Amino acid sequence: MAPIAVDASQKSAAAGIQQPPRVDSFDLHTVSIDQLVRSMIRNGGVIVRNFLDTASIDAIEKEVQPHLEGDTPWDGDCFPPQTKRVAGLAAKSDTFREKIIMHPQWLELSDALLSIKTAAWFGDAHIESISRPQLSGTAVFSVWPGAKAQGLHRDDMVFHQKKPRITADQYEIGRDVGLGLFLAGTNTTKANGATRFCPGSHLEASGEPPNEDNAYYAEMEKGDCLIMFLSCYHGGSANTTKSEERLVFSAFTCLGTLRQGENQYIIIPREMAETWDDETLRVCGYAVSHPFLGYVDYMDPMVSVKGGKGKRYDIKDAKAAEKQM
């Protein structure tokens, strides 16, 4: 895919004029997917205001609260002991699954930035295939006073990336392998531990260390979210308040050709998956990634999940499927 065009400020940067990175803020109800894509490419992340309504957030919190109460302090360096966390939310919160994982603009943005379209020859047939992104992981974090700051890190470390430094005007879709979404379940401030995010770090080489001086504190109101590339340096900040909880819900997507960060097939009970609609199952990784990655007995695994009998998958089926997309 050809590089995405950028605005004049990025061209000035490419010419040697230093432009400070910024983080754009948009309202969900007025922003276009194209605006979000261009902002992401330029800065690595974006704030989306009013991403989810308060009633839905309250419902999610109620559904995950029993799991948070059962969590124990982390033994290691990843999380401070004052932070409680729960993963596997696709199966633990119906509202999280329906309102965040399946949020239409989140899915559309993921498709725009992470779908892979290729073509291959099978005899004299030239078959085009599109591999769409899938859910990689989910979590809720409850951060209480006394929690120390996390070290800045990149979530794409799990995918062993080795990328060179580039400029924004050199960026091509396909460089990044995943996205992360951090939804504010409470008002988030620098004082109560707002996520530190390093704009532009998605353009740096994979081996470059983080720069705390470049950190932007993603201060948001309840219902707002930060969306970023997994290649961006980020980390939770210290909660220096006396009584404020910072609650954040997160979801991650990755390329359909990669192993998911969180094993959804173990997290989601089979009897639960059987009741879900096909699109939800596809997003969670149950469908074949075209042309035929992830098959079961040479069939689309969706057939197995639904307990039916299907036809063995063939290259001509992949061709027919792409015509319908």
mmCIF file of C-alpha atoms in Angstrom:
data_model
loop_
_atom_site.group_PDB
_atom_site.id
_atom_site.type_symbol
_atom_site.label_atom_id
_atom_site.label_comp_id
_atom_site.label_asym_id
_atom_site.label_seq_id
_atom_site.Cartn_x
_atom_site.Cartn_y
_atom_site.Cartn_z
ATOM 1 C CA MET A 1 0.000 0.000 0.000
ATOM 2 C CA ALA A 2 1.248 3.471 -0.841
ATOM 3 C CA PRO A 3 2.235 5.833 1.973
ATOM 4 C CA ILE A 4 -0.602 7.910 3.419
ATOM 5 C CA ALA A 5 -0.466 11.608 2.598
ATOM 6 C CA VAL A 6 0.091 13.892 5.585
ATOM 7 C CA ASP A 7 -0.397 17.577 6.177
ATOM 8 C CA ALA A 8 2.067 20.403 5.718
ATOM 9 C CA SER A 9 3.394 20.236 9.273
ATOM 10 C CA GLN A 10 4.640 16.700 8.706
ATOM 11 C CA LYS A 11 6.247 17.688 5.418
ATOM 12 C CA SER A 12 8.026 20.481 7.276
ATOM 13 C CA ALA A 13 9.261 17.933 9.794
ATOM 14 C CA ALA A 14 10.558 15.731 7.005
ATOM 15 C CA ALA A 15 12.410 18.752 5.644
ATOM 16 C CA GLY A 16 14.207 19.219 8.949
ATOM 17 C CA ILE A 17 11.876 21.641 10.772
ATOM 18 C CA GLN A 18 11.052 20.092 14.140
ATOM 19 C CA GLN A 19 7.342 19.887 14.864
ATOM 20 C CA PRO A 20 6.252 18.910 18.396
ATOM 21 C CA PRO A 21 4.086 15.779 18.472
ATOM 22 C CA ARG A 22 0.536 16.302 19.565
ATOM 23 C CA VAL A 23 -2.480 14.256 20.519
ATOM 24 C CA ASP A 24 -5.694 15.146 18.739
ATOM 25 C CA SER A 25 -9.029 15.032 20.541
ATOM 26 C CA PHE A 26 -12.248 14.300 18.675
ATOM 27 C CA ASP A 27 -15.869 13.745 19.624
ATOM 28 C CA LEU A 28 -17.172 10.312 18.636
ATOM 29 C CA HIS A 29 -20.357 11.758 17.189
ATOM 30 C CA THR A 30 -18.660 14.169 14.763
ATOM 31 C CA VAL A 31 -15.346 12.550 13.826
ATOM 32 C CA SER A 32 -14.880 10.441 10.679
ATOM 33 C CA ILE A 33 -12.864 7.232 10.488
ATOM 34 C CA ASP A 34 -10.595 8.946 7.945
ATOM 35 C CA GLN A 35 -9.808 11.678 10.493
ATOM 36 C CA LEU A 36 -8.967 9.079 13.112
ATOM 37 C CA VAL A 37 -6.750 7.134 10.700
ATOM 38 C CA ARG A 38 -4.762 10.225 9.711
ATOM 39 C CA SER A 39 -4.387 11.350 13.311
ATOM 40 C CA MET A 40 -3.190 7.891 14.339
ATOM 41 C CA ILE A 41 -0.634 7.784 11.548
ATOM 42 C CA ARG A 42 0.642 11.241 12.439
ATOM 43 C CA ASN A 43 0.772 10.896 16.235
ATOM 44 C CA GLY A 44 0.384 7.221 17.105
ATOM 45 C CA GLY A 45 -2.696 7.781 19.249
ATOM 46 C CA VAL A 46 -5.850 9.831 19.599
ATOM 47 C CA ILE A 47 -8.373 10.809 22.268
ATOM 48 C CA VAL A 48 -12.016 10.049 21.428
ATOM 49 C CA ARG A 49 -14.465 11.914 23.639
ATOM 50 C CA ASN A 50 -17.874 10.458 24.527
ATOM 51 C CA PHE A 51 -16.893 7.008 23.272
ATOM 52 C CA LEU A 52 -19.310 5.235 25.619
ATOM 53 C CA ASP A 53 -22.276 6.338 27.712
ATOM 54 C CA THR A 54 -22.229 6.392 31.509
ATOM 55 C CA ALA A 55 -24.976 3.789 31.907
ATOM 56 C CA SER A 56 -23.010 1.209 29.903
ATOM 57 C CA ILE A 57 -19.840 1.912 31.888
ATOM 58 C CA ASP A 58 -21.717 1.495 35.161
ATOM 59 C CA ALA A 59 -23.116 -1.823 33.918
ATOM 60 C CA ILE A 60 -19.627 -3.063 32.992
ATOM 61 C CA GLU A 61 -18.259 -2.041 36.371
ATOM 62 C CA LYS A 62 -21.051 -3.922 38.137
ATOM 63 C CA GLU A 63 -20.370 -7.057 36.072
ATOM 64 C CA VAL A 64 -16.609 -7.075 36.687
ATOM 65 C CA GLN A 65 -16.625 -5.944 40.321
ATOM 66 C CA PRO A 66 -16.845 -9.469 41.803
ATOM 67 C CA HIS A 67 -13.792 -10.459 39.753
ATOM 68 C CA LEU A 68 -11.857 -7.358 40.853
ATOM 69 C CA GLU A 69 -12.624 -8.106 44.476
ATOM 70 C CA GLY A 70 -11.163 -11.573 44.031
ATOM 71 C CA ASP A 71 -7.872 -10.335 42.554
ATOM 72 C CA THR A 72 -4.630 -10.544 44.548
ATOM 73 C CA PRO A 73 -1.569 -8.233 44.474
ATOM 74 C CA TRP A 74 0.793 -8.721 41.537
ATOM 75 C CA ASP A 75 4.054 -10.513 42.317
ATOM 76 C CA GLY A 76 6.562 -8.715 40.109
ATOM 77 C CA ASP A 77 7.272 -5.439 38.336
ATOM 78 C CA CYS A 78 4.412 -5.116 35.854
ATOM 79 C CA PHE A 79 1.800 -3.727 38.260
ATOM 80 C CA PRO A 80 1.998 -2.037 41.682
ATOM 81 C CA PRO A 81 0.256 -3.826 44.583
ATOM 82 C CA GLN A 82 -2.361 -1.058 44.735
ATOM 83 C CA THR A 83 -3.634 -2.054 41.287
ATOM 84 C CA LYS A 84 -6.264 -4.722 40.797
ATOM 85 C CA ARG A 85 -6.830 -6.143 37.336
ATOM 86 C CA VAL A 86 -9.049 -8.672 35.609
ATOM 87 C CA ALA A 87 -8.602 -10.091 32.108
ATOM 88 C CA GLY A 88 -10.843 -12.256 29.931
ATOM 89 C CA LEU A 89 -13.652 -9.709 29.834
ATOM 90 C CA ALA A 90 -15.207 -11.095 26.644
ATOM 91 C CA ALA A 91 -16.617 -13.905 28.772
ATOM 92 C CA LYS A 92 -17.001 -12.051 32.086
ATOM 93 C CA SER A 93 -19.022 -9.009 31.018
ATOM 94 C CA ASP A 94 -21.770 -9.109 28.415
ATOM 95 C CA THR A 95 -21.876 -5.320 28.353
ATOM 96 C CA PHE A 96 -18.120 -5.043 27.781
ATOM 97 C CA ARG A 97 -18.343 -7.485 24.890
ATOM 98 C CA GLU A 98 -21.353 -5.811 23.292
ATOM 99 C CA LYS A 99 -20.411 -2.166 23.898
ATOM 100 C CA ILE A 100 -16.608 -2.110 23.657
ATOM 101 C CA ILE A 101 -15.339 -5.174 21.790
ATOM 102 C CA MET A 102 -18.140 -4.818 19.231
ATOM 103 C CA HIS A 103 -18.231 -1.001 19.207
ATOM 104 C CA PRO A 104 -18.838 -0.134 15.515
ATOM 105 C CA GLN A 105 -16.326 2.732 15.215
ATOM 106 C CA TRP A 106 -13.667 0.724 17.048
ATOM 107 C CA LEU A 107 -14.153 -2.181 14.642
ATOM 108 C CA GLU A 108 -14.141 0.141 11.631
ATOM 109 C CA LEU A 109 -10.927 1.851 12.734
ATOM 110 C CA SER A 110 -9.296 -1.522 13.397
ATOM 111 C CA ASP A 111 -10.301 -2.695 9.927
ATOM 112 C CA ALA A 112 -8.896 0.458 8.325
ATOM 113 C CA LEU A 113 -5.518 0.175 10.056
ATOM 114 C CA LEU A 114 -4.999 -3.585 10.417
ATOM 115 C CA SER A 115 -6.746 -5.441 7.586
ATOM 116 C CA ILE A 116 -4.352 -7.204 5.215
ATOM 117 C CA LYS A 117 -5.211 -7.626 1.536
ATOM 118 C CA THR A 118 -3.015 -9.834 -0.622
ATOM 119 C CA ALA A 119 -3.277 -11.873 -3.814
ATOM 120 C CA ALA A 120 -1.799 -15.270 -4.672
ATOM 121 C CA TRP A 121 -1.866 -17.612 -7.639
ATOM 122 C CA PHE A 122 -3.423 -21.067 -7.460
ATOM 123 C CA GLY A 123 -2.857 -22.498 -10.926
ATOM 124 C CA ASP A 124 -4.369 -19.986 -13.324
ATOM 125 C CA ALA A 125 -6.604 -18.430 -10.660
ATOM 126 C CA HIS A 126 -5.460 -15.186 -9.036
ATOM 127 C CA ILE A 127 -7.092 -15.179 -5.609
ATOM 128 C CA GLU A 128 -7.417 -12.025 -3.512
ATOM 129 C CA SER A 129 -7.763 -12.511 0.228
ATOM 130 C CA ILE A 130 -8.478 -10.132 3.100
ATOM 131 C CA SER A 131 -7.409 -11.041 6.613
ATOM 132 C CA ARG A 132 -9.307 -8.879 9.099
ATOM 133 C CA PRO A 133 -8.090 -8.009 12.620
ATOM 134 C CA GLN A 134 -9.170 -9.938 15.691
ATOM 135 C CA LEU A 135 -9.496 -9.398 19.411
ATOM 136 C CA SER A 136 -6.121 -9.806 21.082
ATOM 137 C CA GLY A 137 -6.840 -9.101 24.737
ATOM 138 C CA THR A 138 -9.008 -7.351 27.316
ATOM 139 C CA ALA A 139 -8.540 -6.053 30.863
ATOM 140 C CA VAL A 140 -9.901 -3.761 33.550
ATOM 141 C CA PHE A 141 -7.509 -1.926 35.871
ATOM 142 C CA SER A 142 -8.508 -0.458 39.226
ATOM 143 C CA VAL A 143 -5.677 1.782 40.444
ATOM 144 C CA TRP A 144 -5.769 3.088 44.016
ATOM 145 C CA PRO A 145 -3.737 5.718 45.914
ATOM 146 C CA GLY A 146 -0.124 4.796 46.535
ATOM 147 C CA ALA A 147 0.310 3.006 43.215
ATOM 148 C CA LYS A 148 3.651 3.861 41.628
ATOM 149 C CA ALA A 149 4.123 4.620 37.946
ATOM 150 C CA GLN A 150 4.558 1.780 35.495
ATOM 151 C CA GLY A 151 7.649 1.754 33.362
ATOM 152 C CA LEU A 152 7.016 2.973 29.821
ATOM 153 C CA HIS A 153 6.688 0.004 27.484
ATOM 154 C CA ARG A 154 5.348 -1.120 24.113
ATOM 155 C CA ASP A 155 2.623 -3.748 24.010
ATOM 156 C CA ASP A 156 3.808 -5.040 20.632
ATOM 157 C CA MET A 157 6.882 -6.507 22.340
ATOM 158 C CA VAL A 158 4.973 -9.810 22.422
ATOM 159 C CA PHE A 159 5.061 -9.880 18.620
ATOM 160 C CA HIS A 160 8.875 -9.437 18.407
ATOM 161 C CA GLN A 161 8.849 -6.426 16.121
ATOM 162 C CA LYS A 162 12.025 -5.123 14.431
ATOM 163 C CA LYS A 163 11.202 -1.859 12.693
ATOM 164 C CA PRO A 164 13.382 1.077 11.623
ATOM 165 C CA ARG A 165 12.786 4.717 12.530
ATOM 166 C CA ILE A 166 10.697 6.574 9.933
ATOM 167 C CA THR A 167 8.872 9.883 9.527
ATOM 168 C CA ALA A 168 5.090 10.262 9.442
ATOM 169 C CA ASP A 169 5.062 10.825 5.682
ATOM 170 C CA GLN A 170 6.862 7.491 5.230
ATOM 171 C CA TYR A 171 4.282 5.568 7.241
ATOM 172 C CA GLU A 172 2.493 2.758 5.424
ATOM 173 C CA ILE A 173 -0.458 0.808 6.750
ATOM 174 C CA GLY A 174 0.933 -2.610 7.571
ATOM 175 C CA ARG A 175 3.805 -1.337 9.735
ATOM 176 C CA ASP A 176 1.819 -1.829 12.951
ATOM 177 C CA VAL A 177 0.377 -5.121 14.128
ATOM 178 C CA GLY A 178 -2.194 -3.992 16.686
ATOM 179 C CA LEU A 179 -4.208 -1.306 18.441
ATOM 180 C CA GLY A 180 -5.050 -0.640 22.071
ATOM 181 C CA LEU A 181 -8.105 1.124 23.500
ATOM 182 C CA PHE A 182 -8.157 2.553 27.040
ATOM 183 C CA LEU A 183 -11.590 3.687 28.195
ATOM 184 C CA ALA A 184 -11.923 5.922 31.237
ATOM 185 C CA GLY A 185 -14.262 4.277 33.753
ATOM 186 C CA THR A 186 -13.749 7.263 36.050
ATOM 187 C CA ASN A 187 -12.426 10.745 35.393
ATOM 188 C CA THR A 188 -8.691 10.302 34.880
ATOM 189 C CA THR A 189 -6.140 12.934 35.838
ATOM 190 C CA LYS A 190 -2.387 13.163 36.141
ATOM 191 C CA ALA A 191 -2.848 13.009 39.910
ATOM 192 C CA ASN A 192 -4.832 9.752 39.961
ATOM 193 C CA GLY A 193 -2.592 7.997 37.461
ATOM 194 C CA ALA A 194 -3.680 8.874 33.914
ATOM 195 C CA THR A 195 -1.949 6.780 31.265
ATOM 196 C CA ARG A 196 1.326 8.276 30.058
ATOM 197 C CA PHE A 197 1.505 8.046 26.273
ATOM 198 C CA CYS A 198 4.446 9.025 24.045
ATOM 199 C CA PRO A 199 3.155 10.622 20.817
ATOM 200 C CA GLY A 200 5.213 9.739 17.768
ATOM 201 C CA SER A 201 6.916 6.740 19.374
ATOM 202 C CA HIS A 202 5.284 4.474 16.759
ATOM 203 C CA LEU A 203 7.658 6.070 14.246
ATOM 204 C CA GLU A 204 10.778 5.243 16.254
ATOM 205 C CA ALA A 205 12.933 2.164 15.769
ATOM 206 C CA SER A 206 11.871 -0.879 17.751
ATOM 207 C CA GLY A 207 15.115 -0.867 19.728
ATOM 208 C CA GLU A 208 14.947 2.759 20.841
ATOM 209 C CA PRO A 209 14.370 3.255 24.597
ATOM 210 C CA PRO A 210 11.415 5.271 25.937
ATOM 211 C CA ASN A 211 11.705 8.995 26.624
ATOM 212 C CA GLU A 212 9.801 10.175 29.712
ATOM 213 C CA ASP A 213 10.205 13.781 28.561
ATOM 214 C CA ASN A 214 7.927 12.949 25.631
ATOM 215 C CA ALA A 215 5.132 11.553 27.834
ATOM 216 C CA TYR A 216 1.626 12.976 27.457
ATOM 217 C CA TYR A 217 -0.849 12.385 30.282
ATOM 218 C CA ALA A 218 -4.136 11.154 28.799
ATOM 219 C CA GLU A 219 -6.486 13.053 31.081
ATOM 220 C CA MET A 220 -10.054 12.124 30.230
ATOM 221 C CA GLU A 221 -13.581 12.266 31.519
ATOM 222 C CA LYS A 222 -15.575 9.123 32.201
ATOM 223 C CA GLY A 223 -16.592 7.662 28.834
ATOM 224 C CA ASP A 224 -13.643 9.062 26.862
ATOM 225 C CA CYS A 225 -10.947 6.778 25.492
ATOM 226 C CA LEU A 226 -7.369 6.770 24.253
ATOM 227 C CA ILE A 227 -6.706 4.674 21.143
ATOM 228 C CA MET A 228 -3.104 4.003 20.167
ATOM 229 C CA PHE A 229 -0.861 1.723 18.151
ATOM 230 C CA LEU A 230 0.671 -1.094 20.201
ATOM 231 C CA SER A 231 4.089 0.193 19.093
ATOM 232 C CA CYS A 232 3.644 3.361 21.178
ATOM 233 C CA TYR A 233 5.392 3.705 24.501
ATOM 234 C CA HIS A 234 2.924 4.120 27.354
ATOM 235 C CA GLY A 235 2.375 3.219 30.991
ATOM 236 C CA GLY A 236 0.119 3.815 33.935
ATOM 237 C CA SER A 237 1.123 6.748 36.151
ATOM 238 C CA ALA A 238 1.404 7.085 39.916
ATOM 239 C CA ASN A 239 -1.828 7.630 41.824
ATOM 240 C CA THR A 240 -0.820 10.414 44.226
ATOM 241 C CA THR A 241 -4.341 11.215 45.452
ATOM 242 C CA LYS A 242 -5.599 10.349 48.918
ATOM 243 C CA SER A 243 -8.810 8.581 47.969
ATOM 244 C CA GLU A 244 -9.427 8.496 44.185
ATOM 245 C CA GLU A 245 -9.694 5.259 42.239
ATOM 246 C CA ARG A 246 -8.701 5.317 38.578
ATOM 247 C CA LEU A 247 -10.753 2.751 36.683
ATOM 248 C CA VAL A 248 -9.838 1.937 33.095
ATOM 249 C CA PHE A 249 -11.209 -0.670 30.690
ATOM 250 C CA SER A 250 -8.992 -1.833 27.837
ATOM 251 C CA ALA A 251 -9.354 -3.821 24.636
ATOM 252 C CA PHE A 252 -6.702 -4.769 22.108
ATOM 253 C CA THR A 253 -6.833 -5.945 18.514
ATOM 254 C CA CYS A 254 -4.120 -7.522 16.381
ATOM 255 C CA LEU A 255 -3.623 -8.780 12.850
ATOM 256 C CA GLY A 256 -5.721 -11.792 11.913
ATOM 257 C CA THR A 257 -2.536 -13.656 10.972
ATOM 258 C CA LEU A 258 -0.999 -13.440 14.454
ATOM 259 C CA ARG A 259 -1.451 -15.406 17.649
ATOM 260 C CA GLN A 260 -3.744 -13.497 20.027
ATOM 261 C CA GLY A 261 -2.202 -12.025 23.163
ATOM 262 C CA GLU A 262 -4.940 -13.563 25.310
ATOM 263 C CA ASN A 263 -6.126 -17.096 24.574
ATOM 264 C CA GLN A 264 -9.797 -16.481 23.845
ATOM 265 C CA TYR A 265 -10.551 -20.151 23.135
ATOM 266 C CA ILE A 266 -9.799 -21.104 26.739
ATOM 267 C CA ILE A 267 -11.240 -17.938 28.300
ATOM 268 C CA ILE A 268 -14.578 -18.239 26.504
ATOM 269 C CA PRO A 269 -16.486 -21.416 27.475
ATOM 270 C CA ARG A 270 -17.654 -23.447 24.485
ATOM 271 C CA GLU A 271 -21.275 -23.375 25.628
ATOM 272 C CA MET A 272 -21.105 -19.573 25.795
ATOM 273 C CA ALA A 273 -19.525 -19.177 22.353
ATOM 274 C CA GLU A 274 -22.258 -21.323 20.816
ATOM 275 C CA THR A 275 -24.836 -18.662 21.732
ATOM 276 C CA TRP A 276 -22.985 -15.696 20.187
ATOM 277 C CA ASP A 277 -23.689 -14.235 16.762
ATOM 278 C CA ASP A 278 -21.282 -14.916 13.914
ATOM 279 C CA GLU A 279 -19.764 -11.421 13.815
ATOM 280 C CA THR A 280 -18.891 -11.496 17.517
ATOM 281 C CA LEU A 281 -17.284 -14.916 17.071
ATOM 282 C CA ARG A 282 -15.324 -13.625 14.070
ATOM 283 C CA VAL A 283 -14.003 -10.636 15.997
ATOM 284 C CA CYS A 284 -12.985 -12.926 18.870
ATOM 285 C CA GLY A 285 -10.935 -15.062 16.473
ATOM 286 C CA TYR A 286 -13.204 -18.030 15.802
ATOM 287 C CA ALA A 287 -13.567 -17.557 12.043
ATOM 288 C CA VAL A 288 -11.002 -18.556 9.452
ATOM 289 C CA SER A 289 -8.591 -15.808 8.418
ATOM 290 C CA HIS A 290 -8.785 -15.782 4.634
ATOM 291 C CA PRO A 291 -7.786 -17.604 2.620
ATOM 292 C CA PHE A 292 -7.750 -20.495 5.152
ATOM 293 C CA LEU A 293 -5.716 -19.793 8.278
ATOM 294 C CA GLY A 294 -7.077 -21.420 11.433
ATOM 295 C CA TYR A 295 -9.194 -24.171 9.851
ATOM 296 C CA VAL A 296 -10.597 -27.203 11.697
ATOM 297 C CA ASP A 297 -10.712 -30.461 9.719
ATOM 298 C CA TYR A 298 -10.236 -28.301 6.591
ATOM 299 C CA MET A 299 -13.394 -26.357 7.482
ATOM 300 C CA ASP A 300 -14.127 -22.903 8.822
ATOM 301 C CA PRO A 301 -14.056 -23.293 12.637
ATOM 302 C CA MET A 302 -17.358 -21.410 12.859
ATOM 303 C CA VAL A 303 -19.016 -24.629 11.687
ATOM 304 C CA SER A 304 -17.521 -26.524 14.613
ATOM 305 C CA VAL A 305 -18.495 -23.847 17.148
ATOM 306 C CA LYS A 306 -22.103 -23.947 16.024
ATOM 307 C CA GLY A 307 -22.132 -27.726 16.239
ATOM 308 C CA GLY A 308 -23.088 -28.266 12.625
ATOM 309 C CA LYS A 309 -21.617 -30.042 9.655
ATOM 310 C CA GLY A 310 -19.928 -28.102 6.927
ATOM 311 C CA LYS A 311 -18.070 -28.329 3.671
ATOM 312 C CA ARG A 312 -14.311 -28.677 3.511
ATOM 313 C CA TYR A 313 -12.745 -25.333 2.723
ATOM 314 C CA ASP A 314 -11.389 -24.846 -0.806
ATOM 315 C CA ILE A 315 -9.490 -22.070 -2.530
ATOM 316 C CA LYS A 316 -12.569 -21.292 -4.629
ATOM 317 C CA ASP A 317 -14.511 -20.754 -1.397
ATOM 318 C CA ALA A 318 -11.990 -18.097 -0.395
ATOM 319 C CA LYS A 319 -12.523 -16.406 -3.736
ATOM 320 C CA ALA A 320 -16.293 -16.441 -3.307
ATOM 321 C CA ALA A 321 -16.028 -15.139 0.247
ATOM 322 C CA GLU A 322 -13.949 -12.136 -0.809
ATOM 323 C CA LYS A 323 -16.514 -11.181 -3.440
ATOM 324 C CA GLN A 324 -19.067 -10.819 -0.649
ATOM 325 C CA MET A 325 -16.897 -8.491 1.481
#
